[in-house]
Coordinates of C-alpha atoms in Angstrom, one line a residue:
G3 CA 0.0 0.0 0.0
Q4 CA 0.9 3.6 0.3
E5 CA 3.0 3.1 3.4
A6 CA 5.2 0.6 1.5
I7 CA 5.6 3.0 -1.4
D8 CA 6.5 5.9 0.9
T9 CA 9.1 3.7 2.6
L10 CA 10.5 2.6 -0.7
L11 CA 10.7 6.2 -2.0
K12 CA 12.5 7.3 1.1
A13 CA 15.0 4.5 0.9
M14 CA 15.6 5.2 -2.8
E15 CA 16.2 8.9 -2.0
D16 CA 18.4 8.4 1.1
H17 CA 20.5 5.6 -0.5
R18 CA 20.4 6.6 -4.2
K19 CA 24.1 6.1 -4.6
D20 CA 24.2 2.6 -3.2
L21 CA 20.8 1.1 -3.7
V22 CA 19.3 -0.7 -6.7
V23 CA 15.6 -1.5 -6.7
I24 CA 14.3 -4.0 -9.2
V25 CA 10.5 -4.6 -9.5
A26 CA 8.9 -7.3 -11.7
G27 CA 5.4 -8.3 -12.6
Y28 CA 2.8 -8.5 -15.3
D29 CA 2.7 -5.5 -17.7
G30 CA -0.6 -4.0 -16.7
L31 CA 0.0 -4.4 -13.0
M32 CA 3.5 -2.9 -13.2
D33 CA 2.1 0.1 -15.2
E34 CA -0.5 0.6 -12.4
F35 CA 2.3 0.4 -9.7
I36 CA 4.7 2.7 -11.4
H37 CA 2.0 5.3 -12.2
S38 CA 0.5 5.1 -8.7
N39 CA 3.0 7.7 -7.5
P40 CA 4.9 10.5 -9.3
G41 CA 7.9 9.7 -7.2
L42 CA 8.0 6.2 -8.5
E43 CA 7.6 7.3 -12.1
S44 CA 10.6 9.6 -11.9
R45 CA 12.8 7.0 -10.3
F46 CA 12.1 4.0 -12.4
N47 CA 13.4 4.9 -15.8
R48 CA 14.7 1.6 -17.2
F49 CA 12.3 -1.1 -18.3
L50 CA 12.8 -4.5 -19.7
H51 CA 9.9 -6.4 -21.3
F52 CA 10.1 -10.2 -21.7
E53 CA 7.7 -11.8 -24.1
D54 CA 5.6 -14.7 -22.9
Y55 CA 6.8 -18.1 -23.8
T56 CA 5.2 -19.7 -26.9
P57 CA 3.4 -23.1 -26.4
D58 CA 6.4 -24.8 -28.0
Q59 CA 8.8 -23.1 -25.5
L60 CA 6.4 -24.1 -22.7
L61 CA 6.6 -27.7 -23.8
E62 CA 10.4 -27.6 -23.7
I63 CA 10.2 -26.2 -20.2
F64 CA 7.8 -29.0 -19.3
K65 CA 10.2 -31.6 -20.7
M66 CA 13.1 -30.1 -18.8
Q67 CA 10.9 -30.3 -15.6
C68 CA 10.3 -34.0 -16.3
Q69 CA 14.0 -34.6 -16.9
K70 CA 15.0 -32.7 -13.8
S71 CA 12.6 -34.8 -11.7
Y72 CA 13.5 -38.1 -13.5
Y73 CA 10.1 -38.5 -15.2
T74 CA 9.6 -40.0 -18.6
L75 CA 6.7 -39.1 -21.0
A76 CA 5.0 -42.2 -22.4
E77 CA 4.2 -42.4 -26.1
G78 CA 1.5 -39.9 -26.9
A79 CA 1.9 -38.0 -23.6
E80 CA 4.0 -35.2 -25.2
A81 CA 1.2 -34.5 -27.7
S82 CA -1.3 -34.4 -24.9
V83 CA 0.9 -32.0 -22.9
Q84 CA 1.2 -29.8 -26.0
S85 CA -2.6 -29.7 -26.3
L86 CA -2.9 -28.9 -22.6
L87 CA -0.4 -26.1 -22.8
E88 CA -2.0 -24.5 -25.9
R89 CA -5.4 -24.7 -24.2
E90 CA -4.1 -23.0 -21.0
S91 CA -2.3 -20.4 -23.0
R92 CA -5.6 -19.5 -24.8
K93 CA -7.7 -19.7 -21.7
D94 CA -5.5 -17.3 -19.6
P95 CA -3.1 -15.5 -21.9
I96 CA -2.4 -12.8 -19.3
S97 CA -0.8 -15.0 -16.7
F98 CA 0.0 -18.3 -18.3
G99 CA 2.9 -17.5 -20.5
N100 CA 5.5 -18.4 -18.0
A101 CA 7.4 -21.3 -16.4
R102 CA 5.3 -21.1 -13.2
G103 CA 2.2 -22.1 -15.1
V104 CA 4.1 -25.1 -16.5
R105 CA 5.3 -26.1 -13.1
N106 CA 1.8 -25.9 -11.7
L107 CA 0.5 -28.1 -14.5
F108 CA 3.4 -30.5 -14.0
E109 CA 2.4 -30.8 -10.3
R110 CA -1.3 -31.3 -11.2
I111 CA -0.3 -34.1 -13.6
L112 CA 1.8 -35.8 -10.9
I113 CA -1.3 -35.8 -8.6
V114 CA -3.4 -37.5 -11.4
Q115 CA -0.6 -40.0 -11.9
A116 CA -0.4 -40.7 -8.1
N117 CA -4.1 -41.3 -7.9
R118 CA -4.0 -43.6 -10.9
L119 CA -1.2 -45.6 -9.4
A120 CA -2.7 -45.7 -5.9
A121 CA -5.4 -48.0 -7.3
R122 CA -2.9 -50.6 -8.4
E123 CA -1.1 -53.1 -6.3
D124 CA 1.9 -53.9 -8.5
V125 CA 3.6 -50.6 -9.0
T126 CA 7.2 -50.6 -10.3
K127 CA 9.8 -47.9 -10.2
E128 CA 9.2 -47.5 -14.0
D129 CA 5.5 -46.9 -13.3
L130 CA 6.3 -44.3 -10.8
M131 CA 8.5 -42.4 -13.2
L132 CA 6.2 -42.6 -16.2
L133 CA 3.6 -39.9 -17.1
T134 CA 1.0 -41.2 -19.5
A135 CA -1.2 -39.4 -22.1
E136 CA -4.1 -40.5 -19.9
D137 CA -2.6 -38.7 -16.9
V138 CA -2.4 -35.5 -19.0
Q139 CA -5.8 -35.9 -20.7
E140 CA -7.4 -36.1 -17.2
L141 CA -6.7 -32.4 -17.0
L142 CA -8.0 -31.7 -20.5

């Protein structure tokens, strides 16, 4: 709120020679924040804009998340993940074009997989590390 902005402005003024302030967020929200106070507008004069990831890039991030966590995508699962990512990108283009959205989907798929495997008695290590198209399609 206003108290935080006032505190930030004071610190930026008092320590302008040895303080760097970096703020980050979605375009519209950052515009509102910067323009909420003339003091902020005059002190933030460098802006970097990062484009949202494309669905293909999001798929690569998903596959890296799988690799990092030692999961394998079963045959057909990658196409299902691609469809899911495209749907999510269309559904919420403002906030889905980032790796956090991919991580959240990955975690939701793991929950579906865990529920599927919980119903079985003969689960192998390979089963535990395999994400199927059905796991993904459960979210579609």
